[in-house]
Short mmCIF file of C-alpha atoms in Angstrom, two decimals:
data_model
loop_
_atom_site.label_atom_id
_atom_site.label_comp_id
_atom_site.label_asym_id
_atom_site.label_seq_id
_atom_site.Cartn_x
_atom_site.Cartn_y
_atom_site.Cartn_z
CA MET A 1 8.44 58.59 25.86
CA LEU A 2 4.87 57.62 26.81
CA LYS A 3 3.62 58.95 23.50
CA ALA A 4 6.11 56.82 21.64
CA LEU A 5 5.03 53.77 23.62
CA VAL A 6 1.36 54.40 22.82
CA ILE A 7 2.17 54.75 19.12
CA LEU A 8 4.19 51.57 19.23
CA LEU A 9 1.36 49.72 20.98
CA CYS A 10 -1.19 50.93 18.43
CA LEU A 11 1.11 49.91 15.64
CA SER A 12 1.46 46.41 16.98
CA CYS A 13 -2.32 46.26 17.51
CA SER A 14 -3.05 47.15 13.91
CA LEU A 15 -0.43 44.70 12.71
CA THR A 16 -2.16 41.95 14.67
CA LEU A 17 -5.44 42.94 13.07
CA VAL A 18 -3.99 42.73 9.58
CA ARG A 19 -2.55 39.28 10.27
CA ALA A 20 -5.79 37.35 10.30
CA GLN A 21 -6.08 34.18 12.36
CA HIS A 22 -6.80 31.19 10.20
CA GLU A 23 -9.03 28.31 11.02
CA VAL A 24 -7.94 24.71 10.50
CA LYS A 25 -10.71 22.13 10.72
CA VAL A 26 -9.89 18.59 11.80
CA VAL A 27 -11.76 16.26 9.47
CA LYS A 28 -12.27 12.57 8.71
CA TYR A 29 -12.06 10.89 5.32
CA ASP A 30 -15.70 11.69 4.43
CA ALA A 31 -14.79 15.39 4.16
CA LEU A 32 -12.05 14.54 1.68
CA GLU A 33 -14.42 12.25 -0.20
CA THR A 34 -16.88 15.13 -0.52
CA LEU A 35 -14.20 17.24 -2.22
CA ILE A 36 -13.36 14.37 -4.57
CA THR A 37 -16.93 13.49 -5.53
CA ARG A 38 -18.90 16.74 -5.29
CA ASP A 39 -20.44 18.45 -8.28
CA SER A 40 -18.68 21.79 -8.51
CA PRO A 41 -18.17 24.08 -11.51
CA LYS A 42 -14.69 24.87 -10.20
CA LEU A 43 -11.55 22.84 -10.73
CA GLU A 44 -10.70 20.94 -7.53
CA VAL A 45 -7.03 21.19 -6.50
CA ILE A 46 -6.22 19.11 -3.42
CA ASN A 47 -2.69 19.19 -2.03
CA PHE A 48 -1.47 16.76 0.64
CA TRP A 49 1.23 18.21 2.90
CA ALA A 50 2.54 18.40 6.45
CA THR A 51 4.44 21.00 8.47
CA TRP A 52 7.45 18.65 8.80
CA CYS A 53 7.67 17.94 5.06
CA LYS A 54 10.27 20.26 3.48
CA PRO A 55 9.38 19.69 -0.19
CA CYS A 56 5.72 20.27 0.72
CA ILE A 57 6.51 23.60 2.34
CA LYS A 58 8.53 24.60 -0.69
CA GLU A 59 5.57 24.21 -3.04
CA LEU A 60 2.92 25.76 -0.75
CA PRO A 61 3.48 29.33 -2.08
CA TYR A 62 2.54 28.10 -5.56
CA PHE A 63 -0.79 26.81 -4.25
CA GLN A 64 -1.26 30.07 -2.37
CA ALA A 65 -0.64 32.02 -5.60
CA LEU A 66 -2.99 29.75 -7.55
CA HIS A 67 -5.73 30.37 -4.98
CA GLN A 68 -5.19 34.13 -5.16
CA LYS A 69 -4.95 34.41 -8.94
CA MET A 70 -7.48 31.80 -10.05
CA GLY A 71 -9.83 31.55 -7.06
CA GLY A 72 -12.77 32.16 -9.42
CA THR A 73 -12.20 28.97 -11.39
CA VAL A 74 -10.16 26.83 -9.01
CA THR A 75 -10.79 25.62 -5.45
CA VAL A 76 -7.52 24.97 -3.62
CA THR A 77 -7.66 22.82 -0.48
CA LEU A 78 -4.55 22.06 1.56
CA ILE A 79 -4.92 18.75 3.39
CA SER A 80 -2.50 18.58 6.31
CA LEU A 81 -1.41 15.09 7.31
CA ASP A 82 0.11 16.31 10.56
CA PHE A 83 -0.90 14.47 13.70
CA ALA A 84 -4.17 15.82 15.11
CA ASP A 85 -2.65 16.31 18.57
CA GLU A 86 -0.24 18.81 17.00
CA LEU A 87 -3.01 21.05 15.60
CA ASN A 88 -2.53 23.86 18.10
CA THR A 89 1.21 23.50 18.62
CA LYS A 90 2.35 23.12 15.01
CA VAL A 91 -0.32 23.38 12.33
CA ILE A 92 -2.26 26.52 13.32
CA PRO A 93 0.92 28.52 14.16
CA PHE A 94 2.38 27.48 10.80
CA VAL A 95 -0.77 28.42 8.86
CA ASN A 96 -0.91 31.81 10.62
CA LYS A 97 2.78 32.51 10.12
CA ARG A 98 2.55 31.72 6.42
CA GLN A 99 -0.84 33.46 6.15
CA LEU A 100 -2.15 30.52 4.11
CA ALA A 101 -5.30 31.76 2.41
CA PRO A 102 -6.72 28.52 0.89
CA THR A 103 -8.85 26.24 3.06
CA VAL A 104 -6.63 24.10 5.29
CA LEU A 105 -8.03 20.84 6.65
CA LEU A 106 -6.23 18.43 8.96
CA LEU A 107 -7.11 14.88 7.95
CA ASP A 108 -7.22 12.86 11.15
CA GLU A 109 -7.18 9.33 9.70
CA ILE A 110 -4.20 7.50 11.14
CA ASP A 111 -5.12 4.10 9.63
CA TYR A 112 -3.58 5.18 6.34
CA ASN A 113 -3.99 1.87 4.53
CA SER A 114 -7.76 2.21 4.83
CA TRP A 115 -7.98 5.32 2.62
CA ILE A 116 -4.81 5.95 0.53
CA ASP A 117 -6.05 3.77 -2.35
CA LYS A 118 -9.40 5.60 -2.34
CA VAL A 119 -7.61 8.87 -3.15
CA ASP A 120 -5.61 7.24 -5.93
CA SER A 121 -4.58 3.64 -6.44
CA THR A 122 -1.12 4.71 -7.67
CA TRP A 123 -0.33 6.69 -4.50
CA THR A 124 2.45 5.01 -2.54
CA GLY A 125 1.84 7.27 0.47
CA ALA A 126 4.71 9.71 0.01
CA ILE A 127 4.02 13.43 0.29
CA PRO A 128 3.82 15.97 -1.24
CA ALA A 129 1.04 14.71 -3.47
CA THR A 130 -1.55 16.62 -5.46
CA LEU A 131 -4.92 15.59 -6.87
CA VAL A 132 -6.65 17.74 -9.51
CA ILE A 133 -10.22 17.00 -10.54
CA ASN A 134 -12.42 18.59 -13.17
CA HIS A 135 -15.88 17.69 -11.89
CA GLN A 136 -17.48 18.77 -15.17
CA THR A 137 -15.40 16.67 -17.58
CA GLY A 138 -14.71 13.87 -15.11
CA LYS A 139 -10.96 14.16 -15.78
CA ARG A 140 -8.57 13.77 -12.88
CA LYS A 141 -4.83 13.67 -12.40
CA PHE A 142 -2.78 12.59 -9.41
CA VAL A 143 0.85 13.67 -8.96
CA GLU A 144 3.05 12.18 -6.25
CA ASN A 145 5.89 14.64 -6.50
CA GLU A 146 7.07 18.10 -5.56
CA LEU A 147 5.75 20.53 -8.17
CA THR A 148 7.37 23.67 -9.50
CA ASN A 149 5.14 26.69 -10.04
CA LYS A 150 5.30 26.08 -13.81
CA GLU A 151 4.33 22.42 -13.41
CA LEU A 152 1.38 23.33 -11.20
CA ILE A 153 0.10 25.91 -13.69
CA GLU A 154 0.51 23.44 -16.56
CA LEU A 155 -1.34 20.79 -14.57
CA VAL A 156 -4.22 23.17 -13.85
CA ASN A 157 -4.42 24.34 -17.48
CA GLU A 158 -4.35 20.76 -18.72
CA LEU A 159 -7.31 19.82 -16.54
CA LEU A 160 -9.24 23.02 -17.23
CA ASN A 161 -9.33 22.27 -20.95
CA MET B 1 1.97 8.76 -39.84
CA LEU B 2 -0.56 10.10 -37.39
CA TYR B 3 -1.57 6.52 -36.64
CA ILE B 4 2.04 5.57 -35.84
CA ASN B 5 2.32 8.63 -33.64
CA VAL B 6 -0.74 7.60 -31.70
CA ILE B 7 0.67 4.11 -31.23
CA LEU B 8 4.03 5.54 -30.14
CA MET B 9 2.33 7.91 -27.73
CA THR B 10 0.32 5.04 -26.27
CA VAL B 11 3.49 2.98 -25.81
CA VAL B 12 5.28 5.93 -24.17
CA LEU B 13 2.29 6.56 -21.90
CA PHE B 14 2.13 2.91 -21.01
CA LEU B 15 5.84 2.79 -20.21
CA SER B 16 5.75 5.97 -18.13
CA GLY B 17 2.71 4.63 -16.30
CA ALA B 18 4.49 1.36 -15.64
CA SER B 19 7.54 3.13 -14.28
CA VAL B 20 5.48 4.29 -11.30
CA ASN B 21 5.28 0.71 -10.13
CA GLU B 22 8.83 -0.32 -10.98
CA GLY B 23 10.70 -2.25 -8.35
CA LEU B 24 9.96 -5.53 -6.67
CA SER B 25 6.54 -6.94 -5.85
CA VAL B 26 5.38 -9.58 -3.39
CA GLY B 27 6.48 -12.97 -4.72
CA ASP B 28 9.56 -11.60 -6.50
CA THR B 29 13.09 -12.70 -5.66
CA ALA B 30 14.81 -10.12 -3.48
CA GLN B 31 17.95 -8.61 -4.90
CA ASP B 32 21.04 -8.94 -2.74
CA PHE B 33 23.18 -5.91 -1.91
CA GLN B 34 26.40 -5.04 -0.21
CA LEU B 35 26.07 -1.88 1.84
CA LYS B 36 28.09 -0.22 4.57
CA ASN B 37 26.85 -0.61 8.11
CA THR B 38 27.31 2.13 10.72
CA ASP B 39 30.08 -0.03 12.27
CA GLY B 40 32.02 0.13 8.99
CA THR B 41 31.41 -3.50 7.94
CA LEU B 42 29.73 -4.47 4.67
CA VAL B 43 26.42 -6.27 5.06
CA SER B 44 24.50 -8.36 2.52
CA LEU B 45 21.60 -10.81 2.64
CA ALA B 46 24.19 -13.58 2.56
CA SER B 47 26.05 -12.21 5.62
CA ASP B 48 23.88 -14.04 8.14
CA GLU B 49 23.91 -17.71 7.19
CA LYS B 50 21.39 -18.60 9.87
CA ALA B 51 18.80 -16.12 8.61
CA LYS B 52 15.54 -17.68 7.45
CA GLY B 53 14.50 -14.28 6.21
CA TYR B 54 14.81 -10.59 6.93
CA ILE B 55 12.72 -7.65 7.98
CA LEU B 56 14.16 -5.07 5.62
CA VAL B 57 13.21 -1.53 6.65
CA PHE B 58 13.89 1.52 4.49
CA THR B 59 14.14 4.23 7.11
CA CYS B 60 16.16 7.28 8.07
CA ASN B 61 17.10 9.66 10.88
CA THR B 62 15.01 12.63 9.85
CA CYS B 63 11.51 11.53 8.87
CA PRO B 64 9.08 12.02 11.78
CA TYR B 65 7.38 8.72 10.92
CA SER B 66 10.71 6.89 10.96
CA VAL B 67 11.50 8.41 14.34
CA ALA B 68 8.03 7.47 15.61
CA TYR B 69 8.67 3.85 14.56
CA GLU B 70 12.28 3.53 15.83
CA ASP B 71 11.37 1.76 19.05
CA ARG B 72 8.95 -0.51 17.22
CA ILE B 73 11.68 -1.45 14.71
CA ILE B 74 14.00 -2.32 17.62
CA LYS B 75 11.18 -4.40 19.12
CA LEU B 76 10.65 -6.26 15.83
CA HIS B 77 14.33 -7.22 15.83
CA GLU B 78 14.14 -8.33 19.47
CA MET B 79 11.04 -10.38 18.75
CA PHE B 80 12.18 -12.11 15.59
CA ALA B 81 16.01 -12.10 15.23
CA SER B 82 16.30 -15.13 17.50
CA GLN B 83 13.70 -16.89 15.36
CA GLY B 84 15.71 -16.30 12.19
CA TYR B 85 14.17 -13.03 10.98
CA PRO B 86 16.47 -10.14 11.95
CA VAL B 87 15.92 -6.50 10.97
CA ILE B 88 18.17 -4.82 8.43
CA ALA B 89 17.59 -1.07 8.18
CA ILE B 90 18.61 0.79 5.02
CA GLN B 91 18.93 4.58 4.89
CA PRO B 92 18.11 5.68 1.31
CA ASN B 93 18.25 9.51 1.43
CA ASP B 94 20.93 11.60 -0.26
CA PRO B 95 22.66 13.49 2.59
CA LYS B 96 23.17 16.45 0.26
CA ARG B 97 19.41 16.90 0.22
CA SER B 98 18.88 15.68 3.77
CA PRO B 99 21.96 16.57 5.85
CA GLY B 100 20.50 14.90 8.95
CA ASP B 101 20.87 11.56 7.16
CA SER B 102 24.64 11.69 6.61
CA PHE B 103 26.61 8.54 7.41
CA GLN B 104 28.07 10.27 10.48
CA LYS B 105 24.58 11.22 11.68
CA MET B 106 23.47 7.63 11.04
CA GLN B 107 26.33 6.40 13.22
CA GLN B 108 25.34 8.84 15.97
CA ARG B 109 21.72 7.75 15.81
CA ALA B 110 22.60 4.05 15.84
CA GLN B 111 24.80 4.60 18.88
CA LYS B 112 22.33 6.79 20.75
CA LYS B 113 19.44 4.35 20.26
CA ALA B 114 21.75 1.31 20.57
CA PHE B 115 20.31 -0.21 17.39
CA PRO B 116 20.64 -3.99 17.76
CA PHE B 117 20.37 -4.38 13.97
CA ALA B 118 22.46 -3.32 10.96
CA TYR B 119 21.82 0.25 9.81
CA LEU B 120 23.10 0.51 6.23
CA TRP B 121 23.66 3.44 3.94
CA ASP B 122 22.51 3.03 0.33
CA LYS B 123 24.88 5.67 -0.98
CA SER B 124 24.22 4.98 -4.68
CA GLN B 125 20.46 4.50 -4.01
CA LYS B 126 20.62 1.52 -6.38
CA THR B 127 19.25 -0.95 -3.84
CA THR B 128 16.40 1.39 -2.92
CA LYS B 129 15.53 1.80 -6.61
CA ALA B 130 15.80 -1.93 -7.28
CA TYR B 131 13.34 -2.67 -4.47
CA GLY B 132 11.10 0.20 -5.54
CA ALA B 133 10.91 1.81 -2.11
CA THR B 134 9.27 5.22 -2.28
CA ASN B 135 9.05 6.52 1.24
CA THR B 136 10.25 6.02 4.78
CA PRO B 137 9.58 3.93 6.76
CA GLN B 138 8.73 1.12 4.35
CA VAL B 139 9.17 -2.58 5.13
CA TYR B 140 10.00 -5.56 2.90
CA VAL B 141 9.70 -8.92 4.65
CA LEU B 142 11.91 -11.52 2.97
CA ASN B 143 11.69 -15.28 3.26
CA LYS B 144 14.48 -17.69 2.37
CA GLN B 145 13.66 -20.35 -0.23
CA ALA B 146 15.01 -23.87 -0.65
CA ASP B 147 17.44 -22.55 -3.28
CA ASN B 148 18.83 -20.03 -0.71
CA ARG B 149 17.31 -17.10 -2.54
CA PHE B 150 15.06 -14.68 -0.70
CA LYS B 151 11.51 -14.09 -1.80
CA ILE B 152 9.45 -11.03 -0.90
CA ALA B 153 6.54 -11.98 1.32
CA TYR B 154 5.23 -8.58 2.42
CA ILE B 155 5.64 -4.91 1.46
CA GLY B 156 4.30 -1.98 3.42
CA ALA B 157 3.74 -0.44 6.82
CA ILE B 158 4.79 -1.77 10.23
CA ASP B 159 1.32 -1.35 11.73
CA ASN B 160 -1.75 0.84 11.33
CA ASN B 161 -0.95 3.63 13.79
CA SER B 162 2.20 5.66 13.24
CA ARG B 163 1.40 8.06 16.09
CA ASN B 164 0.68 5.63 18.87
CA ALA B 165 2.08 2.10 19.07
CA GLN B 166 -0.41 1.15 21.79
CA ALA B 167 -3.37 2.19 19.65
CA ALA B 168 -2.30 0.12 16.65
CA ASP B 169 -4.54 -2.91 16.20
CA LYS B 170 -3.16 -4.28 12.94
CA HIS B 171 0.48 -5.31 13.34
CA TYR B 172 1.16 -6.11 9.70
CA VAL B 173 4.86 -7.00 9.92
CA GLN B 174 4.50 -9.06 13.10
CA LEU B 175 1.64 -11.01 11.54
CA ALA B 176 3.56 -11.57 8.31
CA VAL B 177 6.67 -12.87 10.08
CA LYS B 178 4.62 -15.04 12.46
CA SER B 179 2.92 -16.63 9.44
CA LEU B 180 6.28 -17.32 7.78
CA ILE B 181 7.62 -18.90 10.97
CA LYS B 182 4.61 -21.23 10.96
CA GLY B 183 5.28 -21.99 7.31
CA ASP B 184 2.20 -20.17 6.04
CA PRO B 185 2.02 -17.32 3.52
CA PRO B 186 1.09 -13.99 5.19
CA GLN B 187 -2.58 -13.06 4.91
CA THR B 188 -1.91 -9.39 4.27
CA THR B 189 0.92 -8.99 1.79
CA LYS B 190 0.71 -5.32 0.90
CA THR B 191 -0.25 -2.16 2.78
CA LYS B 192 0.26 1.55 2.29
CA ALA B 193 1.08 4.33 4.70
CA ILE B 194 1.81 8.04 4.63
CA GLY B 195 5.55 8.55 4.79
CA CYS B 196 8.35 10.89 3.85
CA SER B 197 9.32 10.76 0.21
CA ILE B 198 12.84 9.45 -0.40
CA LYS B 199 15.29 12.26 -1.10
CA TRP B 200 16.75 11.12 -4.42
CA THR B 201 20.07 12.45 -5.68
CA ARG B 202 19.51 15.25 -8.19
#
């Protein structure tokens, strides 16, 4: 009985070890601006989401897959627009549960009107929304819509070329 | 042939680009509608003859931002209905995609929060499309003209802090309506805010 318990405990320990804890930094607009304006050889893929946004959650696995398959050429950043006071209660538990591997930042800028246009002048403010930038060619594309996996891959390929 | 193709492509691109901004802009005449209120009556802009304008809010039961603004929407109605600018709330989401926004759930919400304003269901989503609303909550402030038509005076957010009403220091809708009451055009006529995308019928 005791032996079984010890085995069970060890098993749960190792499981905990495998499930890495993820960090979510709370940032201001300047951090987002850096992503938009920096000089990087990689394609910048920035996705705006929130834990309460169902269509956002639906497309997150596609961004996860993109990060895993094309991490060498693409930088995926998931910008959470959840409220900053819900970081520990909602965002971090969600990121850990989903084992989100790309960088997750929580953008704590509640005065939305002051920065939405800076991301893209066509953005009405609805999420999900995705911004893809090729820093080398200067090309960028903003999509205010839920993407399918196929659409995301097409978008990335379009901007890579 | 190639040349024609390029021209055609340009036209198509231009049209698809323009479609992003379809809907009404500040200064346009507001389209009237006839939509079912949670009490079963049909409501239109012409329903309230005394109205000098309206605070039209596209909102719903389920969006966290809409919920966060509920009390502030009630307050707007309490502040301005007596001065001729009542709130009309319109729920644009397809309940098939957002079950929490069914007409029955709307009725429950209106009763629970004792909404003092009309809470209408845009079942066909035609009104929402005509106005060009894209997310919830989104406000259109309307002002009645001499010819009895309503003109759009403001489009955008209620204020600049969705999380905390006390921390907001730019009360866009209040300022817009106060200007209209004084007979002045609002200083800020358009703002943007993060919101929940409207769940369109598929």
